[in-house]
PDB file of C-alpha atoms and ligand atoms in Angstrom:
ATOM      1  CA  UNK A   1      14.574  -2.965  35.416  1.00  0.00           C
ATOM      2  CA  UNK A   2      15.704  -5.616  32.987  1.00  0.00           C
ATOM      3  CA  UNK A   3      14.215  -8.796  34.464  1.00  0.00           C
ATOM      4  CA  UNK A   4      16.040 -11.922  33.365  1.00  0.00           C
ATOM      5  CA  UNK A   5      13.696 -14.539  32.013  1.00  0.00           C
ATOM      6  CA  UNK A   6      14.736 -18.132  31.356  1.00  0.00           C
ATOM      7  CA  UNK A   7      14.507 -18.883  27.632  1.00  0.00           C
ATOM      8  CA  UNK A   8      12.476 -21.914  26.723  1.00  0.00           C
ATOM      9  CA  UNK A   9      14.256 -24.648  24.795  1.00  0.00           C
ATOM     10  CA  UNK A  10      13.290 -24.284  21.113  1.00  0.00           C
ATOM     11  CA  UNK A  11      11.566 -27.341  19.683  1.00  0.00           C
ATOM     12  CA  UNK A  12      13.298 -29.228  16.876  1.00  0.00           C
ATOM     13  CA  UNK A  13      16.843 -30.118  15.957  1.00  0.00           C
ATOM     14  CA  UNK A  14      19.383 -29.868  18.799  1.00  0.00           C
ATOM     15  CA  UNK A  15      23.015 -30.141  17.678  1.00  0.00           C
ATOM     16  CA  UNK A  16      26.158 -31.049  19.566  1.00  0.00           C
ATOM     17  CA  UNK A  17      29.306 -29.056  18.844  1.00  0.00           C
ATOM     18  CA  UNK A  18      31.679 -31.791  19.938  1.00  0.00           C
ATOM     19  CA  UNK A  19      35.469 -31.798  20.204  1.00  0.00           C
ATOM     20  CA  UNK A  20      35.848 -35.575  19.785  1.00  0.00           C
ATOM     21  CA  UNK A  21      34.464 -35.607  16.233  1.00  0.00           C
ATOM     22  CA  UNK A  22      36.314 -34.071  13.271  1.00  0.00           C
ATOM     23  CA  UNK A  23      39.287 -32.839  15.349  1.00  0.00           C
ATOM     24  CA  UNK A  24      40.811 -31.084  12.332  1.00  0.00           C
ATOM     25  CA  UNK A  25      38.104 -28.444  12.683  1.00  0.00           C
ATOM     26  CA  UNK A  26      38.087 -26.029  15.623  1.00  0.00           C
ATOM     27  CA  UNK A  27      34.995 -25.770  17.805  1.00  0.00           C
ATOM     28  CA  UNK A  28      34.491 -22.273  16.422  1.00  0.00           C
ATOM     29  CA  UNK A  29      34.508 -23.610  12.843  1.00  0.00           C
ATOM     30  CA  UNK A  30      32.084 -26.388  13.736  1.00  0.00           C
ATOM     31  CA  UNK A  31      29.762 -23.932  15.453  1.00  0.00           C
ATOM     32  CA  UNK A  32      29.910 -21.647  12.402  1.00  0.00           C
ATOM     33  CA  UNK A  33      28.796 -24.518  10.158  1.00  0.00           C
ATOM     34  CA  UNK A  34      26.007 -25.557  12.509  1.00  0.00           C
ATOM     35  CA  UNK A  35      24.733 -21.991  12.836  1.00  0.00           C
ATOM     36  CA  UNK A  36      24.987 -21.359   9.084  1.00  0.00           C
ATOM     37  CA  UNK A  37      22.582 -24.278   8.703  1.00  0.00           C
ATOM     38  CA  UNK A  38      20.120 -22.570  11.022  1.00  0.00           C
ATOM     39  CA  UNK A  39      20.746 -24.511  14.244  1.00  0.00           C
ATOM     40  CA  UNK A  40      18.641 -23.036  17.039  1.00  0.00           C
ATOM     41  CA  UNK A  41      20.030 -25.127  19.903  1.00  0.00           C
ATOM     42  CA  UNK A  42      23.746 -25.861  20.207  1.00  0.00           C
ATOM     43  CA  UNK A  43      25.320 -27.902  22.982  1.00  0.00           C
ATOM     44  CA  UNK A  44      29.045 -27.347  23.366  1.00  0.00           C
ATOM     45  CA  UNK A  45      30.475 -30.752  24.333  1.00  0.00           C
ATOM     46  CA  UNK A  46      34.151 -30.584  25.233  1.00  0.00           C
ATOM     47  CA  UNK A  47      35.702 -33.838  26.402  1.00  0.00           C
ATOM     48  CA  UNK A  48      39.273 -33.339  25.210  1.00  0.00           C
ATOM     49  CA  UNK A  49      39.849 -29.624  25.342  1.00  0.00           C
ATOM     50  CA  UNK A  50      42.047 -28.397  28.221  1.00  0.00           C
ATOM     51  CA  UNK A  51      40.085 -26.222  30.639  1.00  0.00           C
ATOM     52  CA  UNK A  52      41.587 -22.840  29.776  1.00  0.00           C
ATOM     53  CA  UNK A  53      41.142 -23.478  26.060  1.00  0.00           C
ATOM     54  CA  UNK A  54      37.641 -24.685  26.788  1.00  0.00           C
ATOM     55  CA  UNK A  55      36.812 -21.369  28.419  1.00  0.00           C
ATOM     56  CA  UNK A  56      38.058 -19.452  25.371  1.00  0.00           C
ATOM     57  CA  UNK A  57      36.112 -21.756  23.042  1.00  0.00           C
ATOM     58  CA  UNK A  58      32.981 -21.459  25.167  1.00  0.00           C
ATOM     59  CA  UNK A  59      33.119 -17.669  25.054  1.00  0.00           C
ATOM     60  CA  UNK A  60      33.550 -17.719  21.263  1.00  0.00           C
ATOM     61  CA  UNK A  61      30.815 -20.269  20.613  1.00  0.00           C
ATOM     62  CA  UNK A  62      28.349 -18.643  23.006  1.00  0.00           C
ATOM     63  CA  UNK A  63      28.938 -15.264  21.343  1.00  0.00           C
ATOM     64  CA  UNK A  64      28.399 -16.789  17.882  1.00  0.00           C
ATOM     65  CA  UNK A  65      25.191 -18.491  19.050  1.00  0.00           C
ATOM     66  CA  UNK A  66      23.874 -15.281  20.570  1.00  0.00           C
ATOM     67  CA  UNK A  67      24.599 -13.357  17.356  1.00  0.00           C
ATOM     68  CA  UNK A  68      22.653 -16.011  15.437  1.00  0.00           C
ATOM     69  CA  UNK A  69      19.781 -16.025  17.934  1.00  0.00           C
ATOM     70  CA  UNK A  70      20.502 -19.626  18.961  1.00  0.00           C
ATOM     71  CA  UNK A  71      20.416 -21.110  22.455  1.00  0.00           C
ATOM     72  CA  UNK A  72      23.803 -22.359  23.655  1.00  0.00           C
ATOM     73  CA  UNK A  73      24.170 -24.942  26.400  1.00  0.00           C
ATOM     74  CA  UNK A  74      27.494 -26.095  27.821  1.00  0.00           C
ATOM     75  CA  UNK A  75      27.865 -29.818  28.440  1.00  0.00           C
ATOM     76  CA  UNK A  76      29.009 -30.960  31.912  1.00  0.00           C
ATOM     77  CA  UNK A  77      30.511 -27.721  33.255  1.00  0.00           C
ATOM     78  CA  UNK A  78      28.389 -25.205  35.116  1.00  0.00           C
ATOM     79  CA  UNK A  79      31.445 -23.039  35.751  1.00  0.00           C
ATOM     80  CA  UNK A  80      32.115 -22.696  32.008  1.00  0.00           C
ATOM     81  CA  UNK A  81      28.447 -22.012  31.346  1.00  0.00           C
ATOM     82  CA  UNK A  82      28.456 -19.165  33.855  1.00  0.00           C
ATOM     83  CA  UNK A  83      31.781 -17.693  32.755  1.00  0.00           C
ATOM     84  CA  UNK A  84      30.866 -17.781  29.069  1.00  0.00           C
ATOM     85  CA  UNK A  85      27.357 -16.372  29.458  1.00  0.00           C
ATOM     86  CA  UNK A  86      25.748 -19.506  28.011  1.00  0.00           C
ATOM     87  CA  UNK A  87      22.005 -19.993  28.246  1.00  0.00           C
ATOM     88  CA  UNK A  88      22.479 -23.061  30.391  1.00  0.00           C
ATOM     89  CA  UNK A  89      24.024 -26.427  30.950  1.00  0.00           C
ATOM     90  CA  UNK A  90      23.446 -30.110  30.246  1.00  0.00           C
ATOM     91  CA  UNK A  91      24.419 -32.525  33.043  1.00  0.00           C
ATOM     92  CA  UNK A  92      24.500 -36.293  33.358  1.00  0.00           C
ATOM     93  CA  UNK A  93      25.256 -38.750  36.101  1.00  0.00           C
ATOM     94  CA  UNK A  94      28.990 -38.015  36.141  1.00  0.00           C
ATOM     95  CA  UNK A  95      28.435 -34.266  36.432  1.00  0.00           C
ATOM     96  CA  UNK A  96      27.129 -32.000  39.176  1.00  0.00           C
ATOM     97  CA  UNK A  97      23.653 -33.032  40.324  1.00  0.00           C
ATOM     98  CA  UNK A  98      20.855 -31.128  38.616  1.00  0.00           C
ATOM     99  CA  UNK A  99      19.824 -29.461  41.913  1.00  0.00           C
ATOM    100  CA  UNK A 100      23.311 -28.005  42.294  1.00  0.00           C
ATOM    101  CA  UNK A 101      23.428 -26.915  38.664  1.00  0.00           C
ATOM    102  CA  UNK A 102      20.100 -25.153  39.169  1.00  0.00           C
ATOM    103  CA  UNK A 103      21.317 -23.526  42.392  1.00  0.00           C
ATOM    104  CA  UNK A 104      24.463 -22.215  40.690  1.00  0.00           C
ATOM    105  CA  UNK A 105      22.759 -21.051  37.485  1.00  0.00           C
ATOM    106  CA  UNK A 106      19.779 -19.484  39.218  1.00  0.00           C
ATOM    107  CA  UNK A 107      16.244 -19.381  37.879  1.00  0.00           C
ATOM    108  CA  UNK A 108      17.188 -17.856  34.520  1.00  0.00           C
ATOM    109  CA  UNK A 109      19.504 -20.666  33.363  1.00  0.00           C
ATOM    110  CA  UNK A 110      18.361 -23.659  31.352  1.00  0.00           C
ATOM    111  CA  UNK A 111      19.182 -27.033  32.910  1.00  0.00           C
ATOM    112  CA  UNK A 112      19.044 -30.249  30.875  1.00  0.00           C
ATOM    113  CA  UNK A 113      19.542 -33.650  32.483  1.00  0.00           C
ATOM    114  CA  UNK A 114      20.391 -37.040  30.967  1.00  0.00           C
ATOM    115  CA  UNK A 115      17.845 -39.732  31.791  1.00  0.00           C
ATOM    116  CA  UNK A 116      17.461 -43.407  30.955  1.00  0.00           C
ATOM    117  CA  UNK A 117      13.758 -43.830  31.696  1.00  0.00           C
ATOM    118  CA  UNK A 118      10.574 -42.407  33.180  1.00  0.00           C
ATOM    119  CA  UNK A 119      11.597 -42.552  36.839  1.00  0.00           C
ATOM    120  CA  UNK A 120      14.709 -40.521  36.020  1.00  0.00           C
ATOM    121  CA  UNK A 121      12.572 -37.981  34.162  1.00  0.00           C
ATOM    122  CA  UNK A 122      10.340 -37.540  37.218  1.00  0.00           C
ATOM    123  CA  UNK A 123      13.406 -37.073  39.404  1.00  0.00           C
ATOM    124  CA  UNK A 124      14.790 -34.525  36.943  1.00  0.00           C
ATOM    125  CA  UNK A 125      11.606 -32.478  37.249  1.00  0.00           C
ATOM    126  CA  UNK A 126      11.867 -32.528  41.039  1.00  0.00           C
ATOM    127  CA  UNK A 127      15.509 -31.456  40.766  1.00  0.00           C
ATOM    128  CA  UNK A 128      14.605 -28.356  38.778  1.00  0.00           C
ATOM    129  CA  UNK A 129      15.459 -29.455  35.237  1.00  0.00           C
ATOM    130  CA  UNK A 130      13.879 -27.812  32.184  1.00  0.00           C
ATOM    131  CA  UNK A 131      14.198 -30.766  29.823  1.00  0.00           C
ATOM    132  CA  UNK A 132      15.635 -34.257  29.703  1.00  0.00           C
ATOM    133  CA  UNK A 133      17.986 -35.875  27.206  1.00  0.00           C
ATOM    134  CA  UNK A 134      16.850 -39.476  26.800  1.00  0.00           C
ATOM    135  CA  UNK A 135      18.989 -42.110  25.157  1.00  0.00           C
ATOM    136  CA  UNK A 136      20.498 -43.947  23.560  1.00  0.00           C
ATOM    137  CA  UNK A 137      17.566 -44.093  21.169  1.00  0.00           C
ATOM    138  CA  UNK A 138      19.646 -45.905  18.539  1.00  0.00           C
ATOM    139  CA  UNK A 139      23.150 -47.352  18.473  1.00  0.00           C
ATOM    140  CA  UNK A 140      25.979 -44.830  18.426  1.00  0.00           C
ATOM    141  CA  UNK A 141      29.755 -44.928  18.060  1.00  0.00           C
ATOM    142  CA  UNK A 142      30.267 -41.370  19.272  1.00  0.00           C
ATOM    143  CA  UNK A 143      30.248 -42.481  22.905  1.00  0.00           C
ATOM    144  CA  UNK A 144      30.158 -45.705  24.899  1.00  0.00           C
ATOM    145  CA  UNK A 145      26.832 -45.276  26.636  1.00  0.00           C
ATOM    146  CA  UNK A 146      26.315 -47.240  29.873  1.00  0.00           C
ATOM    147  CA  UNK A 147      22.696 -48.057  29.090  1.00  0.00           C
ATOM    148  CA  UNK A 148      20.800 -50.229  26.602  1.00  0.00           C
ATOM    149  CA  UNK A 149      19.464 -48.895  23.320  1.00  0.00           C
ATOM    150  CA  UNK A 150      15.824 -47.898  23.809  1.00  0.00           C
ATOM    151  CA  UNK A 151      14.637 -48.188  20.237  1.00  0.00           C
ATOM    152  CA  UNK A 152      11.850 -45.959  18.952  1.00  0.00           C
ATOM    153  CA  UNK A 153       9.148 -47.861  20.847  1.00  0.00           C
ATOM    154  CA  UNK A 154      10.898 -47.619  24.210  1.00  0.00           C
ATOM    155  CA  UNK A 155      11.711 -43.976  23.560  1.00  0.00           C
ATOM    156  CA  UNK A 156       8.133 -43.123  22.580  1.00  0.00           C
ATOM    157  CA  UNK A 157       6.745 -44.729  25.743  1.00  0.00           C
ATOM    158  CA  UNK A 158       8.836 -42.395  27.914  1.00  0.00           C
ATOM    159  CA  UNK A 159       7.992 -39.357  25.758  1.00  0.00           C
ATOM    160  CA  UNK A 160       4.267 -40.014  26.242  1.00  0.00           C
ATOM    161  CA  UNK A 161       4.519 -40.066  30.033  1.00  0.00           C
ATOM    162  CA  UNK A 162       7.396 -37.668  30.700  1.00  0.00           C
ATOM    163  CA  UNK A 163       6.611 -34.626  32.840  1.00  0.00           C
ATOM    164  CA  UNK A 164       9.375 -32.698  31.032  1.00  0.00           C
ATOM    165  CA  UNK A 165      10.139 -32.055  27.344  1.00  0.00           C
ATOM    166  CA  UNK A 166      12.229 -34.918  25.962  1.00  0.00           C
ATOM    167  CA  UNK A 167      15.203 -34.585  23.613  1.00  0.00           C
ATOM    168  CA  UNK A 168      16.207 -37.906  22.037  1.00  0.00           C
ATOM    169  CA  UNK A 169      19.907 -38.656  21.669  1.00  0.00           C
ATOM    170  CA  UNK A 170      22.104 -41.475  20.380  1.00  0.00           C
ATOM    171  CA  UNK A 171      22.350 -42.464  16.733  1.00  0.00           C
ATOM    172  CA  UNK A 172      19.889 -39.816  15.597  1.00  0.00           C
ATOM    173  CA  UNK A 173      20.410 -39.239  11.863  1.00  0.00           C
ATOM    174  CA  UNK A 174      18.749 -37.925   8.759  1.00  0.00           C
ATOM    175  CA  UNK A 175      17.216 -41.335   8.093  1.00  0.00           C
ATOM    176  CA  UNK A 176      15.483 -41.614  11.512  1.00  0.00           C
ATOM    177  CA  UNK A 177      14.972 -38.095  12.866  1.00  0.00           C
ATOM    178  CA  UNK A 178      11.489 -37.680  11.355  1.00  0.00           C
ATOM    179  CA  UNK A 179      10.365 -40.906  13.059  1.00  0.00           C
ATOM    180  CA  UNK A 180      11.843 -39.672  16.318  1.00  0.00           C
ATOM    181  CA  UNK A 181       9.974 -36.368  15.981  1.00  0.00           C
ATOM    182  CA  UNK A 182       6.747 -38.228  15.224  1.00  0.00           C
ATOM    183  CA  UNK A 183       6.840 -39.737  18.744  1.00  0.00           C
ATOM    184  CA  UNK A 184       6.149 -36.243  20.106  1.00  0.00           C
ATOM    185  CA  UNK A 185       9.759 -35.654  21.154  1.00  0.00           C
ATOM    186  CA  UNK A 186      10.586 -32.026  21.855  1.00  0.00           C
ATOM    187  CA  UNK A 187      13.944 -32.357  20.139  1.00  0.00           C
ATOM    188  CA  UNK A 188      16.378 -34.624  18.368  1.00  0.00           C
ATOM    189  CA  UNK A 189      20.029 -34.303  19.416  1.00  0.00           C
ATOM    190  CA  UNK A 190      22.583 -35.003  16.696  1.00  0.00           C
ATOM    191  CA  UNK A 191      26.367 -35.056  16.832  1.00  0.00           C
ATOM    192  CA  UNK A 192      28.069 -37.237  14.202  1.00  0.00           C
ATOM    193  CA  UNK A 193      25.470 -37.047  11.463  1.00  0.00           C
ATOM    194  CA  UNK A 194      25.891 -33.275  11.382  1.00  0.00           C
ATOM    195  CA  UNK A 195      29.583 -32.857  12.184  1.00  0.00           C
ATOM    196  CA  UNK A 196      30.909 -35.612   9.921  1.00  0.00           C
ATOM    197  CA  UNK A 197      29.018 -34.295   6.899  1.00  0.00           C
ATOM    198  CA  UNK A 198      31.041 -32.752   4.096  1.00  0.00           C
ATOM    199  CA  UNK A 199      28.756 -29.726   4.186  1.00  0.00           C
ATOM    200  CA  UNK A 200      27.750 -29.283   7.829  1.00  0.00           C
ATOM    201  CA  UNK A 201      25.373 -26.383   7.172  1.00  0.00           C
ATOM    202  CA  UNK A 202      23.471 -28.241   4.467  1.00  0.00           C
ATOM    203  CA  UNK A 203      23.185 -31.343   6.650  1.00  0.00           C
ATOM    204  CA  UNK A 204      21.799 -29.248   9.518  1.00  0.00           C
ATOM    205  CA  UNK A 205      19.208 -27.727   7.178  1.00  0.00           C
ATOM    206  CA  UNK A 206      18.098 -31.190   6.071  1.00  0.00           C
ATOM    207  CA  UNK A 207      18.036 -32.619   9.606  1.00  0.00           C
ATOM    208  CA  UNK A 208      16.009 -29.682  10.851  1.00  0.00           C
ATOM    209  CA  UNK A 209      13.502 -29.899   7.995  1.00  0.00           C
ATOM    210  CA  UNK A 210      13.143 -33.656   8.536  1.00  0.00           C
ATOM    211  CA  UNK A 211      12.482 -33.185  12.260  1.00  0.00           C
ATOM    212  CA  UNK A 212       9.859 -30.542  11.519  1.00  0.00           C
ATOM    213  CA  UNK A 213       8.166 -32.816   8.953  1.00  0.00           C
ATOM    214  CA  UNK A 214       8.018 -35.657  11.478  1.00  0.00           C
ATOM    215  CA  UNK A 215       6.685 -33.384  14.211  1.00  0.00           C
ATOM    216  CA  UNK A 216       4.035 -32.042  11.849  1.00  0.00           C
ATOM    217  CA  UNK A 217       2.878 -35.599  11.170  1.00  0.00           C
ATOM    218  CA  UNK A 218       2.710 -36.210  14.918  1.00  0.00           C
ATOM    219  CA  UNK A 219       0.565 -33.139  15.498  1.00  0.00           C
ATOM    220  CA  UNK A 220      -1.800 -34.142  12.664  1.00  0.00           C
ATOM    221  CA  UNK A 221      -2.517 -37.403  14.477  1.00  0.00           C
ATOM    222  CA  UNK A 222      -2.710 -35.737  17.880  1.00  0.00           C
ATOM    223  CA  UNK A 223       0.690 -36.899  19.073  1.00  0.00           C
ATOM    224  CA  UNK A 224       2.225 -33.470  19.525  1.00  0.00           C
ATOM    225  CA  UNK A 225       2.255 -33.513  23.311  1.00  0.00           C
TER     226      UNK A 225
HETATM  227  C1  LIG B 301      20.747 -33.743  24.969  1.00  0.00           C
HETATM  228  C2  LIG B 301      21.729 -34.622  25.651  1.00  0.00           C
HETATM  229  N1  LIG B 301      21.289 -35.730  26.255  1.00  0.00           N
HETATM  230  C3  LIG B 301      22.171 -36.558  26.879  1.00  0.00           C
HETATM  231  C4  LIG B 301      23.510 -36.246  26.905  1.00  0.00           C
HETATM  232  C5  LIG B 301      24.511 -37.121  27.624  1.00  0.00           C
HETATM  233  O1  LIG B 301      25.029 -36.421  28.741  1.00  0.00           O
HETATM  234  P1  LIG B 301      25.962 -37.198  29.784  1.00  0.00           P
HETATM  235  O2  LIG B 301      25.208 -38.388  30.257  1.00  0.00           O
HETATM  236  O3  LIG B 301      26.424 -36.263  30.806  1.00  0.00           O
HETATM  237  O4  LIG B 301      27.151 -37.682  28.885  1.00  0.00           O
HETATM  238  P2  LIG B 301      28.263 -36.775  28.166  1.00  0.00           P
HETATM  239  O5  LIG B 301      27.642 -36.071  27.016  1.00  0.00           O
HETATM  240  O6  LIG B 301      28.783 -35.812  29.180  1.00  0.00           O
HETATM  241  O7  LIG B 301      29.290 -37.761  27.722  1.00  0.00           O
HETATM  242  C6  LIG B 301      23.921 -35.079  26.269  1.00  0.00           C
HETATM  243  N2  LIG B 301      25.205 -34.701  26.247  1.00  0.00           N
HETATM  244  N3  LIG B 301      23.011 -34.275  25.651  1.00  0.00           N
HETATM  245  C1  LIG B 302      26.753 -37.795  23.967  1.00  0.00           C
HETATM  246  C2  LIG B 302      25.779 -38.885  23.918  1.00  0.00           C
HETATM  247  N1  LIG B 302      25.022 -39.231  24.989  1.00  0.00           N
HETATM  248  C3  LIG B 302      24.232 -40.271  24.740  1.00  0.00           C
HETATM  249  C4  LIG B 302      23.341 -40.872  25.741  1.00  0.00           C
HETATM  250  O1  LIG B 302      22.546 -41.761  25.392  1.00  0.00           O
HETATM  251  O2  LIG B 302      23.448 -40.443  26.878  1.00  0.00           O
HETATM  252  S1  LIG B 302      24.365 -40.844  23.168  1.00  0.00           S
HETATM  253  C5  LIG B 302      25.526 -39.671  22.820  1.00  0.00           C
HETATM  254  C6  LIG B 302      26.215 -39.563  21.488  1.00  0.00           C
HETATM  255  C7  LIG B 302      25.422 -38.761  20.482  1.00  0.00           C
HETATM  256  O3  LIG B 302      26.171 -38.741  19.320  1.00  0.00           O
HETATM  257  P1  LIG B 302      25.618 -39.222  17.905  1.00  0.00           P
HETATM  258  O4  LIG B 302      24.574 -38.244  17.482  1.00  0.00           O
HETATM  259  O5  LIG B 302      26.826 -39.158  17.020  1.00  0.00           O
HETATM  260  O6  LIG B 302      25.097 -40.626  18.068  1.00  0.00           O
HETATM  261 MG1  LIG B 303      28.061 -35.162  31.051  1.00  0.00          MG
END
């Protein structure tokens, strides 16, 4: 029998394939650029796409990710994640609760949850999450976030104590992703710095290499939790 096993979230760069940025490109084109740059984790974030189009896009992007060996998570919508065969879902406080996402996806689906601090991360563990997205680490114009900027110090304090792997989000860019990785973060989530680049694939390669360099530094000083 072919037992289904939940994939673990790969460590490193985590990119958002977002429909609010660079609207002249289709989600499929954005995903192609991200994957050409070697992205291993892609979150499909659709805030403007009508639902039926979103289902078509999800099926295309999930298929492209699977061909490339990348993990694909759908933002917000467990129904789209299930219908498109995605690896999982990322939910925040305006989405289905993590417990319900877990119940719908079953044990083999990845569930990521947005958190603002350590207490939230503990609750996410109890709710069945696999990882947490913690932010905003830095200022961002991609989204109006209803929470204060943590800064690297505030972010690192949660990473050290979190019971779940932490992906940092919000204003993560080439110039700061190595520092973020050096806190021991499991991942760095990037939307605008990748999607607004003239050459998306090249930017993804550089972001990924910078994260890995920062994480390597962290492990050399024993910070690779
Ligand atoms: C990795 C990651 N972390 C946090 C978020 C934010 O999710 P949410 O709070 O649900 O906000 P929206 O993205 O839905 O606007 C995320 N998407 N990814
Ligand atoms: C979607 C999202 N969620 C955030 C949070 O803190 O919850 S910050 C954010 C935007 C990430 O985009 P960029 O990489 O362009 O800053
Ligand atoms: Mg959401």
